[in-house]
């Protein structure tokens, strides 16, 4: 009885294996070429690239996960063709994969991106004439020709593969070959099925902030089909957010009173830095002199440095939406439930300018899409800005020069937002190639940890040079307002890592947050510069700034400070959230939506562990 059961089990497994592998053996050209087109070639390139230049994110598990989902998609296409047994159906399968791959390559080569929510939205919003103009402009470019030429080898493979399909099927029908195929493909496809559960979590994403975090946690999926899935989801999520944000701003402008309580032709400037590590600033004790010009402003008494400020997130998109709306994260308030701050300033009578040097920096990237779909929505632009820049500049200094040339001297108060590229990765691309900006070299970095190499010393030096260039950019902004009644508030969107306390650079969003992790990625530089004219006529505000500089603060409450400085009266202003107010209450400083920053850092201090960064 037991031997009969065992034989039945063996027969059942054999039959299962035969049915499972049949689509692959019968439609092997479709399966194999689909794997190559979707991600196989890219995987091989990554393996070769890692052999030449090892990468910390490269691993066998990373390759296995990438291939798993691609094999599953290709297997599904092979099943469709195998069961349909009709050439038009198979041709459609080839056409889908070839079209998606070509579009993805076209976007990648022309815009340094992939199929993204922005791509889908632009396709949906483009009419026939605009499509014709777009194709006429881009189809003749070298990157577009390269994308089209890359389809030719696949077309040749399809032709040869289909010509030899029956012979391949006969060859692959051998027992040993079948067994090897099952052993190789079964683990990949089982892992691919498990990988599909991440798209179930995508269906639960409610906001564009959640979408950005979802993508950061699932960046292993690089194929065109996965790009399409999250891109279509992203368009719907962004539209949902925008409907709520527009409704909140509309209510705030139409039904709430907004007034200017003091008219002194103030020029209020908000400068938003990028990936600015506080502990690489000589203003905060760093060993390299990265801020000589800002130090001179501090000595003159124009610049006030705040000691204990954090960012609520370590993602630009999430940070900007939360610092430019009047919500409070610790109280469970969402950014789209409150009016947009520039719209409030414009309603109060300010001339509002948006000068964004990241607007075209990462066209198509999901984090850029999540932010730009809000900042540059047609309604938001109409009610919020008087002037908006349309093009980014290669370097921040170029953008400041353009701002100076377009300056309009007016008696009306102005509110200007300047969003810098700052020290965004790759730092060596953030300052001109001119030798005078290469102050620091690998030899300047006196680090001897076991993981520090000559290449990593150079990366640290590049970052410090970008810091020094940022110092010059900020000084140029101060010069633009030096003879005016002006206040310039500088806040970094978030911090960064550059091999500071471990063998890691950039920002990793899905790991456990330790004290040093929090210090580097969430604690940020924050400073307020005041012109001499402002200092001489606003003694009370200068005293408030000096007293506030030592208070713990989160940039998530920045709008209340700006409303205070701008003398804008609105019910959305809360004195207890304004660090300049004597009624200020720090409360919980929340990071990543729910974690208590001071609890994380304080616990390390209580346990006697050193948390002072390198």
Coordinates of C-alpha atoms in Angstrom, one line a residue:
X1 CA 0.0 0.0 0.0
X2 CA 2.8 2.4 1.0
X3 CA 4.8 1.6 -2.2
X4 CA 1.7 2.2 -4.3
X5 CA 1.1 5.5 -2.6
X6 CA 4.8 6.4 -3.2
X7 CA 4.5 5.5 -6.9
X8 CA 1.4 7.6 -7.2
X9 CA 3.1 10.5 -5.6
X10 CA 6.1 10.2 -8.0
X11 CA 3.7 9.9 -10.9
X12 CA 1.8 13.0 -9.7
X13 CA 5.0 15.0 -9.3
X14 CA 6.2 14.0 -12.7
X15 CA 2.9 14.9 -14.3
X16 CA 2.9 18.3 -12.5
X17 CA 6.5 18.9 -13.7
X18 CA 5.5 18.0 -17.3
X19 CA 2.5 20.4 -17.2
X20 CA 4.5 23.1 -15.5
X21 CA 7.4 23.1 -17.9
X22 CA 5.4 22.6 -21.1
X23 CA 4.8 26.3 -21.8
X24 CA 8.6 26.9 -21.5
X25 CA 9.6 24.0 -23.7
X26 CA 6.9 24.6 -26.3
X27 CA 7.3 28.4 -26.4
X28 CA 10.9 28.7 -25.4
X29 CA 11.8 31.6 -27.8
X30 CA 9.0 33.7 -26.4
X31 CA 10.0 32.9 -22.8
X32 CA 13.7 33.4 -23.2
X33 CA 13.5 36.6 -25.3
X34 CA 11.0 38.1 -22.9
X35 CA 13.4 37.5 -20.0
X36 CA 16.1 39.1 -22.0
X37 CA 14.1 42.1 -23.0
X38 CA 12.4 42.8 -19.7
X39 CA 15.5 42.7 -17.4
X40 CA 17.9 39.9 -18.4
X41 CA 20.3 42.0 -20.4
X42 CA 20.3 44.6 -17.6
X43 CA 21.1 41.9 -15.0
X44 CA 24.1 40.7 -17.1
X45 CA 25.3 44.3 -17.4
X46 CA 25.1 44.7 -13.6
X47 CA 27.0 41.5 -13.0
X48 CA 29.7 42.6 -15.4
X49 CA 29.8 46.1 -13.9
X50 CA 30.1 44.7 -10.4
X51 CA 33.1 42.6 -11.5
X52 CA 34.8 45.9 -12.7
X53 CA 33.6 48.2 -9.9
X54 CA 32.2 46.3 -6.8
X55 CA 29.0 47.9 -5.4
X56 CA 27.6 47.5 -1.9
X57 CA 24.0 47.0 -3.2
X58 CA 25.1 44.1 -5.4
X59 CA 24.4 40.6 -4.1
X60 CA 23.3 37.2 -5.3
X61 CA 20.0 37.7 -3.5
X62 CA 19.5 41.0 -5.4
X63 CA 20.0 39.3 -8.7
X64 CA 17.8 36.4 -7.8
X65 CA 14.9 38.7 -6.8
X66 CA 15.2 40.7 -10.0
X67 CA 15.2 37.6 -12.2
X68 CA 12.3 35.9 -10.3
X69 CA 9.6 38.4 -11.2
X70 CA 10.9 38.7 -14.8
X71 CA 10.8 34.9 -15.2
X72 CA 7.3 34.8 -13.8
X73 CA 6.1 37.5 -16.2
X74 CA 7.7 35.6 -19.1
X75 CA 6.3 32.3 -18.0
X76 CA 2.8 33.9 -18.0
X77 CA 3.3 35.1 -21.6
X78 CA 4.5 31.6 -22.6
X79 CA 1.4 30.1 -21.0
X80 CA -0.9 32.4 -22.9
X81 CA 0.8 31.6 -26.2
X82 CA 0.9 27.8 -25.4
X83 CA -2.7 27.5 -24.5
X84 CA -4.1 29.8 -27.3
X85 CA -2.1 28.0 -30.0
X86 CA -2.7 30.9 -32.4
X87 CA 0.0 33.0 -34.0
X88 CA -1.8 36.4 -33.6
X89 CA -1.9 35.8 -29.8
X90 CA 1.8 35.0 -29.7
X91 CA 2.5 38.1 -31.9
X92 CA 0.6 40.2 -29.4
X93 CA 2.7 38.8 -26.5
X94 CA 5.9 39.7 -28.4
X95 CA 4.5 43.2 -29.3
X96 CA 3.6 43.9 -25.6
X97 CA 7.0 43.1 -24.3
X98 CA 8.8 44.8 -27.2
X99 CA 6.7 47.9 -27.0
X100 CA 7.1 48.3 -23.2
X101 CA 10.9 47.6 -23.4
X102 CA 11.4 50.1 -26.2
X103 CA 9.4 52.8 -24.4
X104 CA 11.3 52.2 -21.2
X105 CA 14.6 52.5 -23.1
X106 CA 13.4 55.6 -24.9
X107 CA 12.6 57.3 -21.6
X108 CA 15.8 56.1 -20.0
X109 CA 18.1 57.3 -22.8
X110 CA 16.3 60.6 -23.3
X111 CA 15.4 61.6 -19.7
X112 CA 17.5 59.4 -17.5
X113 CA 14.4 57.7 -16.0
X114 CA 12.1 54.8 -16.6
X115 CA 8.4 54.4 -17.2
X116 CA 6.9 56.4 -14.3
X117 CA 3.7 58.0 -13.1
X118 CA 4.9 61.2 -14.9
X119 CA 5.2 59.3 -18.2
X120 CA 1.7 57.9 -17.9
X121 CA 0.2 61.2 -16.9
X122 CA 1.9 63.0 -19.8
X123 CA 0.7 60.4 -22.3
X124 CA -2.9 60.8 -20.9
X125 CA -2.8 64.6 -21.1
X126 CA -1.2 64.9 -24.5
X127 CA -3.3 65.6 -27.6
X128 CA -2.6 64.5 -31.2
X129 CA -0.8 67.7 -32.2
X130 CA 1.4 67.7 -29.0
X131 CA 2.2 64.0 -29.6
X132 CA 3.3 64.7 -33.2
X133 CA 5.5 67.6 -32.1
X134 CA 7.0 65.5 -29.3
X135 CA 7.8 62.6 -31.7
X136 CA 9.2 65.1 -34.3
X137 CA 11.5 66.6 -31.6
X138 CA 12.8 63.4 -29.9
X139 CA 12.7 60.6 -32.5
X140 CA 15.6 62.1 -34.4
X141 CA 17.8 62.4 -31.3
X142 CA 20.8 60.1 -30.8
X143 CA 19.3 58.5 -27.6
X144 CA 16.1 57.7 -29.5
X145 CA 17.9 56.1 -32.4
X146 CA 19.9 54.1 -29.8
X147 CA 16.7 52.9 -28.2
X148 CA 15.3 51.8 -31.6
X149 CA 18.5 50.2 -32.8
X150 CA 18.5 48.1 -29.6
X151 CA 15.3 46.5 -30.7
X152 CA 16.9 45.1 -33.9
X153 CA 18.8 42.2 -32.1
X154 CA 15.5 41.2 -30.4
X155 CA 13.7 41.2 -33.7
X156 CA 16.4 39.0 -35.1
X157 CA 16.2 36.7 -32.1
X158 CA 12.5 36.4 -32.5
X159 CA 12.8 35.5 -36.2
X160 CA 15.5 32.9 -35.6
X161 CA 13.9 31.5 -32.4
X162 CA 10.5 31.0 -34.1
X163 CA 12.2 29.4 -37.1
X164 CA 13.9 26.9 -34.8
X165 CA 11.0 26.7 -32.3
X166 CA 10.0 23.1 -33.0
X167 CA 13.5 21.8 -33.0
X168 CA 14.1 23.6 -29.7
X169 CA 11.0 22.0 -28.3
X170 CA 12.2 18.6 -29.3
X171 CA 15.6 19.2 -27.7
X172 CA 14.1 20.5 -24.5
X173 CA 11.7 17.6 -24.2
X174 CA 14.5 15.3 -23.1
X175 CA 14.2 14.0 -19.5
X176 CA 17.5 15.4 -18.3
X177 CA 16.9 18.8 -19.9
X178 CA 13.4 19.0 -18.5
X179 CA 14.7 18.1 -15.1
X180 CA 17.4 20.8 -15.2
X181 CA 14.8 23.4 -16.4
X182 CA 12.5 22.5 -13.5
X183 CA 15.3 22.7 -11.0
X184 CA 16.4 26.1 -12.4
X185 CA 13.1 27.7 -13.0
X186 CA 10.9 26.4 -10.1
X187 CA 12.7 28.3 -7.3
X188 CA 12.8 31.5 -9.5
X189 CA 9.1 31.4 -10.2
X190 CA 8.1 30.4 -6.6
X191 CA 10.1 33.4 -5.4
X192 CA 8.4 35.5 -8.1
X193 CA 5.0 34.5 -6.9
X194 CA 6.0 35.6 -3.4
X195 CA 7.3 38.8 -4.8
X196 CA 3.9 39.6 -6.2
X197 CA 2.7 40.3 -2.7
X198 CA 4.5 43.7 -2.8
X199 CA 1.9 44.8 -5.4
X200 CA -0.8 43.9 -3.0
X201 CA 0.8 46.4 -0.6
X202 CA 0.8 48.9 -3.4
X203 CA -3.0 48.7 -3.6
X204 CA -3.0 49.8 0.0
X205 CA -1.0 52.9 -0.6
X206 CA -3.1 56.0 0.2
X207 CA -0.8 59.0 -0.5
X208 CA 2.1 60.0 -2.7
X209 CA 4.3 60.0 0.4
X210 CA 3.4 56.4 1.0
X211 CA 4.1 55.7 -2.7
X212 CA 7.6 57.1 -2.5
X213 CA 8.4 55.0 0.6
X214 CA 6.9 51.9 -1.2
X215 CA 9.2 52.4 -4.2
X216 CA 12.2 52.9 -2.0
X217 CA 11.5 49.6 -0.2
X218 CA 11.0 47.7 -3.5
X219 CA 13.6 49.1 -5.8
X220 CA 14.7 45.6 -6.7
X221 CA 12.0 45.6 -9.4
X222 CA 13.5 47.2 -12.5
X223 CA 11.6 45.6 -15.4
X224 CA 9.1 47.6 -17.6
X225 CA 6.0 45.6 -16.5
X226 CA 6.7 46.4 -12.8
X227 CA 7.3 50.0 -13.7
X228 CA 4.0 50.2 -15.4
X229 CA 2.1 48.7 -12.5
X230 CA 3.4 51.2 -9.9
X231 CA 3.2 54.0 -12.5
X232 CA -0.6 53.5 -13.1
X233 CA -1.1 53.2 -9.3
X234 CA 1.0 56.4 -8.8
X235 CA -1.2 58.4 -11.2
X236 CA -4.3 57.5 -9.2
X237 CA -2.7 58.1 -5.8
X238 CA -1.4 61.6 -6.9
X239 CA -4.7 62.5 -8.3
X240 CA -6.4 61.6 -5.0
X241 CA -3.9 63.7 -3.0
X242 CA -4.3 66.6 -5.4
X243 CA -8.0 66.6 -5.1
X244 CA -7.7 66.9 -1.3
X245 CA -4.9 69.5 -1.4
X246 CA -6.7 71.7 -3.9
X247 CA -9.9 71.5 -1.8
X248 CA -8.1 72.4 1.3
X249 CA -6.3 75.4 -0.3
X250 CA -9.5 76.5 -2.0
X251 CA -11.4 76.5 1.4
X252 CA -8.5 78.3 3.1
X253 CA -8.6 81.1 0.5
X254 CA -12.3 81.5 0.0
X255 CA -13.6 81.0 3.5
X256 CA -10.8 82.1 5.8
X257 CA -9.6 85.6 6.5
X258 CA -5.9 86.3 5.7
X259 CA -4.5 89.7 6.4
X260 CA -1.1 91.5 6.6
X261 CA -0.8 93.0 10.0
X262 CA 2.3 95.1 9.3
X263 CA 3.4 96.5 5.9
X264 CA 7.1 97.3 5.9
X265 CA 8.0 96.0 2.4
X266 CA 9.6 92.9 3.8
X267 CA 11.5 90.6 1.5
X268 CA 11.1 87.1 3.1
X269 CA 13.2 84.4 1.5
X270 CA 13.0 80.6 2.1
X271 CA 16.1 78.7 0.9
X272 CA 15.7 74.9 0.9
X273 CA 18.9 73.0 0.8
X274 CA 19.4 69.4 -0.3
X275 CA 21.1 66.5 1.4
X276 CA 23.0 68.8 3.7
X277 CA 24.9 66.9 6.4
X278 CA 24.9 69.1 9.5
X279 CA 28.1 67.4 10.7
X280 CA 30.0 68.4 7.6
X281 CA 29.5 72.1 8.3
X282 CA 32.3 74.0 10.0
X283 CA 29.4 76.1 11.5
X284 CA 28.8 73.0 13.6
X285 CA 32.4 72.1 14.4
X286 CA 33.4 70.1 11.3
X287 CA 37.2 69.8 10.8
X288 CA 37.2 71.0 7.2
X289 CA 36.5 74.7 6.6
X290 CA 33.4 74.2 4.6
X291 CA 31.6 77.4 5.5
X292 CA 34.1 80.3 5.6
X293 CA 31.6 82.9 4.1
X294 CA 28.8 81.9 6.4
X295 CA 31.1 82.2 9.4
X296 CA 31.9 85.7 8.4
X297 CA 28.2 86.5 8.3
X298 CA 27.8 85.0 11.8
X299 CA 30.7 87.1 13.1
X300 CA 29.0 90.2 11.7
X301 CA 25.9 89.3 13.6
X302 CA 23.7 88.9 10.5
X303 CA 23.5 85.1 10.7
X304 CA 21.9 83.1 13.6
X305 CA 22.6 79.4 13.7
X306 CA 20.1 77.0 15.3
X307 CA 21.6 74.1 17.2
X308 CA 18.8 71.5 17.5
X309 CA 16.6 71.2 14.4
X310 CA 15.4 68.0 12.7
X311 CA 13.6 67.1 9.5
X312 CA 10.4 65.0 9.7
X313 CA 11.5 62.8 6.9
X314 CA 14.6 61.9 4.9
X315 CA 12.8 62.2 1.5
X316 CA 12.6 65.5 -0.3
X317 CA 9.0 65.0 -1.5
X318 CA 7.6 64.2 1.9
X319 CA 9.6 67.0 3.6
X320 CA 8.6 69.8 1.2
X321 CA 4.9 69.0 1.2
X322 CA 4.9 69.0 5.0
X323 CA 7.0 72.2 5.6
X324 CA 5.0 74.2 3.1
X325 CA 1.6 73.3 4.6
X326 CA 0.4 74.2 8.2
X327 CA -0.2 70.7 9.4
X328 CA 1.5 69.1 12.4
X329 CA 2.7 65.6 11.9
X330 CA 2.9 64.7 15.6
X331 CA -0.8 65.6 15.9
X332 CA -1.7 63.2 13.1
X333 CA -2.5 66.0 10.6
X334 CA -1.8 65.4 6.9
X335 CA -0.3 68.0 4.6
X336 CA -3.2 67.9 2.1
X337 CA -5.7 68.8 4.9
X338 CA -4.3 72.3 5.1
X339 CA -3.8 75.2 2.6
X340 CA -0.5 75.7 0.7
X341 CA 1.7 78.3 2.5
X342 CA 2.6 80.3 -0.7
X343 CA -1.1 80.6 -1.5
X344 CA -1.6 82.2 2.0
X345 CA 1.2 84.6 1.5
X346 CA -0.1 85.6 -2.0
X347 CA -3.6 86.1 -0.5
X348 CA -2.1 88.4 2.2
X349 CA -0.6 90.7 -0.5
X350 CA 3.0 89.2 -1.0
X351 CA 4.6 88.9 -4.4
X352 CA 5.5 85.2 -4.4
X353 CA 8.3 83.7 -6.5
X354 CA 9.1 80.0 -6.9
X355 CA 12.7 79.4 -8.0
X356 CA 13.2 75.6 -8.1
X357 CA 16.5 74.3 -9.3
X358 CA 15.3 70.7 -8.9
X359 CA 12.3 71.0 -11.1
X360 CA 13.9 69.3 -14.1
X361 CA 16.6 67.4 -12.1
X362 CA 15.0 64.0 -12.0
X363 CA 12.2 64.1 -14.5
X364 CA 10.0 61.0 -14.3
X365 CA 11.4 59.7 -10.9
X366 CA 8.6 58.8 -8.6
X367 CA 9.8 61.1 -5.8
X368 CA 10.0 64.0 -8.3
X369 CA 6.6 63.2 -9.6
X370 CA 5.1 63.1 -6.1
X371 CA 6.4 66.6 -5.4
X372 CA 6.0 68.3 -8.8
X373 CA 2.5 67.1 -9.3
X374 CA 1.6 69.2 -6.2
X375 CA 3.9 72.2 -6.6
X376 CA 3.1 72.8 -10.2
X377 CA -0.5 71.7 -10.4
X378 CA -2.3 74.4 -12.6
X379 CA -4.6 75.6 -9.8
X380 CA -1.9 75.6 -7.2
X381 CA 0.3 77.7 -9.5
X382 CA -2.4 80.2 -10.2
X383 CA -3.3 80.9 -6.6
X384 CA 0.2 80.6 -5.2
X385 CA 2.9 82.1 -7.4
X386 CA 3.4 85.4 -9.3
X387 CA 6.7 84.1 -10.9
X388 CA 7.8 80.6 -11.5
X389 CA 11.1 79.5 -13.1
X390 CA 10.6 77.0 -16.0
X391 CA 14.1 75.6 -16.3
X392 CA 16.7 74.3 -14.0
X393 CA 20.3 75.4 -14.2
X394 CA 23.4 73.1 -14.1
X395 CA 24.6 74.7 -10.8
X396 CA 22.8 76.6 -8.1
X397 CA 25.1 79.6 -8.5
X398 CA 23.8 80.0 -12.1
X399 CA 20.2 80.0 -10.8
X400 CA 21.0 82.8 -8.3
X401 CA 22.6 84.9 -11.0
X402 CA 19.4 84.5 -13.1
X403 CA 17.4 85.5 -10.1
X404 CA 19.5 88.6 -9.6
X405 CA 19.0 89.6 -13.3
X406 CA 15.2 89.2 -13.0
X407 CA 15.0 91.1 -9.7
X408 CA 12.0 93.5 -9.6
X409 CA 12.5 96.2 -7.0
X410 CA 9.0 96.9 -5.7
X411 CA 7.5 98.4 -2.6
X412 CA 5.3 95.4 -2.2
X413 CA 6.4 92.7 0.2
X414 CA 7.8 89.6 -1.4
X415 CA 8.1 85.9 -0.5
X416 CA 10.7 83.9 -2.5
X417 CA 11.2 80.2 -2.3
X418 CA 14.6 79.0 -3.6
X419 CA 15.0 75.2 -3.9
X420 CA 18.7 74.2 -4.4
X421 CA 20.3 71.1 -5.8
X422 CA 22.7 71.5 -2.8
X423 CA 24.8 68.4 -2.1
X424 CA 22.5 65.9 -3.8
X425 CA 24.2 62.7 -5.0
X426 CA 26.5 62.7 -7.0
X427 CA 28.2 65.5 -5.0
X428 CA 31.0 66.0 -7.5
X429 CA 28.3 67.1 -10.1
X430 CA 27.0 69.8 -7.8
X431 CA 29.9 72.3 -8.2
X432 CA 31.7 73.6 -11.4
X433 CA 34.7 71.7 -12.7
X434 CA 36.7 74.9 -12.1
X435 CA 39.8 74.0 -10.0
X436 CA 39.1 76.7 -7.5
X437 CA 36.1 74.7 -6.2
X438 CA 38.2 71.6 -5.6
X439 CA 39.6 72.7 -2.2
X440 CA 39.6 69.3 -0.6
X441 CA 41.2 66.1 -2.0
X442 CA 41.4 62.5 -0.9
X443 CA 44.6 63.4 1.0
X444 CA 42.6 66.0 3.0
X445 CA 40.4 63.3 4.5
X446 CA 42.2 61.9 7.5
X447 CA 40.1 58.9 8.2
X448 CA 41.5 55.4 9.0
X449 CA 38.5 53.2 9.6
X450 CA 38.9 49.7 8.1
X451 CA 36.2 50.4 5.4
X452 CA 37.7 53.7 4.2
X453 CA 39.5 53.4 0.9
X454 CA 41.1 56.0 -1.4
X455 CA 38.0 56.0 -3.5
X456 CA 35.8 56.7 -0.5
X457 CA 38.1 59.4 0.7
X458 CA 37.6 61.1 -2.7
X459 CA 33.8 60.8 -2.3
X460 CA 34.0 62.5 1.1
X461 CA 36.2 65.2 -0.4
X462 CA 33.8 65.8 -3.2
X463 CA 30.9 66.1 -0.7
X464 CA 32.9 68.7 1.3
X465 CA 33.7 70.6 -1.9
X466 CA 30.0 70.7 -2.7
X467 CA 29.4 72.0 0.9
X468 CA 31.9 74.8 0.2
X469 CA 30.2 75.7 -3.1
X470 CA 26.9 75.7 -1.2
X471 CA 28.5 78.2 1.2
X472 CA 29.3 80.5 -1.8
X473 CA 25.7 80.1 -3.2
X474 CA 24.1 81.2 0.1
X475 CA 26.5 84.1 0.4
X476 CA 25.4 85.2 -3.1
X477 CA 21.8 85.1 -2.0
X478 CA 22.6 87.2 1.0
X479 CA 24.4 89.7 -1.2
X480 CA 21.2 90.0 -3.4
X481 CA 19.2 91.2 -0.3
X482 CA 22.0 92.9 1.7
X483 CA 20.7 96.5 1.2
X484 CA 17.0 95.6 1.6
X485 CA 14.7 95.0 4.4
X486 CA 15.1 91.2 4.2
X487 CA 15.1 87.9 6.1
X488 CA 16.6 84.7 4.6
X489 CA 15.6 81.4 6.3
X490 CA 17.7 78.4 5.3
X491 CA 16.6 74.9 6.0
X492 CA 17.9 71.6 4.6
X493 CA 15.3 69.1 3.4
X494 CA 17.2 66.3 5.2
X495 CA 20.6 65.0 6.0
X496 CA 22.7 62.3 4.3
X497 CA 25.5 59.8 5.0
X498 CA 28.9 59.8 3.3
X499 CA 30.8 56.9 5.1
X500 CA 30.6 58.9 8.4
X501 CA 30.1 56.2 10.9
X502 CA 29.7 53.1 8.8
X503 CA 30.4 51.8 5.3
X504 CA 27.4 53.5 3.7
X505 CA 26.5 56.5 1.7
X506 CA 23.3 58.2 0.7
X507 CA 20.0 57.4 2.5
X508 CA 18.5 54.0 3.3
X509 CA 14.8 54.3 4.1
X510 CA 13.9 50.8 5.2
X511 CA 16.3 49.9 8.0
X512 CA 16.1 50.2 11.8
X513 CA 16.8 53.7 12.9
X514 CA 19.7 54.0 15.3
X515 CA 20.9 57.1 17.1
X516 CA 23.7 57.9 14.6
X517 CA 21.4 57.1 11.7
X518 CA 18.9 59.6 13.1
X519 CA 21.7 62.2 13.7
X520 CA 23.0 62.1 10.2
X521 CA 19.8 61.7 8.2
X522 CA 17.3 63.7 10.2
X523 CA 19.2 66.3 12.2
X524 CA 19.7 69.3 9.8
X525 CA 21.4 72.7 9.6
X526 CA 18.9 75.6 10.1
X527 CA 19.8 79.3 10.1
X528 CA 18.3 82.8 9.7
X529 CA 20.1 85.7 8.1
X530 CA 18.8 89.2 8.6
X531 CA 20.0 92.3 6.7
X532 CA 21.4 95.3 8.6
X533 CA 18.3 97.3 7.7
X534 CA 16.0 94.6 9.2
X535 CA 18.2 94.2 12.3
X536 CA 18.0 98.0 13.0
X537 CA 14.2 98.1 12.7
X538 CA 13.1 94.8 14.2
X539 CA 14.7 94.6 17.7
X540 CA 12.0 92.3 19.1
X541 CA 12.3 89.8 16.2
X542 CA 16.1 89.8 16.6
X543 CA 15.7 89.0 20.3
X544 CA 13.2 86.2 19.5
X545 CA 15.5 84.7 16.9
X546 CA 18.5 84.7 19.3
X547 CA 16.4 83.0 22.1
X548 CA 14.9 80.5 19.6
X549 CA 18.3 79.4 18.3
X550 CA 18.9 77.0 21.2
X551 CA 15.4 75.5 21.3
X552 CA 14.6 72.1 19.9
X553 CA 12.6 72.4 16.7
X554 CA 11.3 70.4 13.7
X555 CA 11.1 71.8 10.2
X556 CA 7.7 70.3 10.0
X557 CA 6.5 73.4 11.8
X558 CA 8.4 75.9 9.7
X559 CA 5.3 77.5 8.2
X560 CA 4.3 79.0 11.6
X561 CA 7.8 80.7 11.9
X562 CA 7.4 82.1 8.4
X563 CA 3.9 83.4 9.1
X564 CA 5.3 85.1 12.2
X565 CA 8.2 86.8 10.3
X566 CA 5.8 87.8 7.5
X567 CA 3.2 89.3 9.9
X568 CA 0.5 87.3 8.2
X569 CA -2.6 86.8 10.3
X570 CA -4.6 83.6 9.6
X571 CA -6.3 81.0 11.8
X572 CA -3.8 78.4 10.5
X573 CA -1.1 80.1 12.5
X574 CA -0.5 78.4 15.9
X575 CA 1.8 80.3 18.4
X576 CA 2.6 77.1 20.3
X577 CA 4.1 75.7 17.1
X578 CA 6.1 78.8 16.3
X579 CA 9.7 78.5 17.6
X580 CA 10.0 82.3 17.7
X581 CA 7.0 82.7 19.9
X582 CA 7.2 82.9 23.8
X583 CA 4.2 80.5 23.7
X584 CA 6.2 77.9 21.8
X585 CA 5.9 74.2 23.0
X586 CA 8.3 71.7 21.4
X587 CA 6.1 68.6 21.9
X588 CA 7.0 65.3 20.2
X589 CA 9.4 65.6 17.3
X590 CA 8.3 62.9 14.9
X591 CA 10.3 61.3 12.1
X592 CA 9.0 59.0 9.4
X593 CA 5.5 59.7 10.4
X594 CA 5.4 58.0 13.8
X595 CA 8.9 57.6 15.5
X596 CA 9.9 59.9 18.4
X597 CA 13.3 61.4 17.4
X598 CA 14.2 62.5 20.9
X599 CA 13.3 59.1 22.3
X600 CA 15.7 57.4 19.9
X601 CA 18.6 59.8 20.6
X602 CA 17.8 60.1 24.3
X603 CA 17.7 56.3 24.8
X604 CA 21.3 56.1 23.4
X605 CA 22.4 58.9 25.8
X606 CA 20.7 57.2 28.8
X607 CA 22.5 53.9 27.9
X608 CA 25.8 55.8 27.9
X609 CA 26.5 55.3 24.2
X610 CA 28.4 57.9 22.3
X611 CA 26.2 59.5 19.7
X612 CA 28.3 62.5 18.7
X613 CA 29.0 62.0 15.0
X614 CA 32.5 61.7 13.6

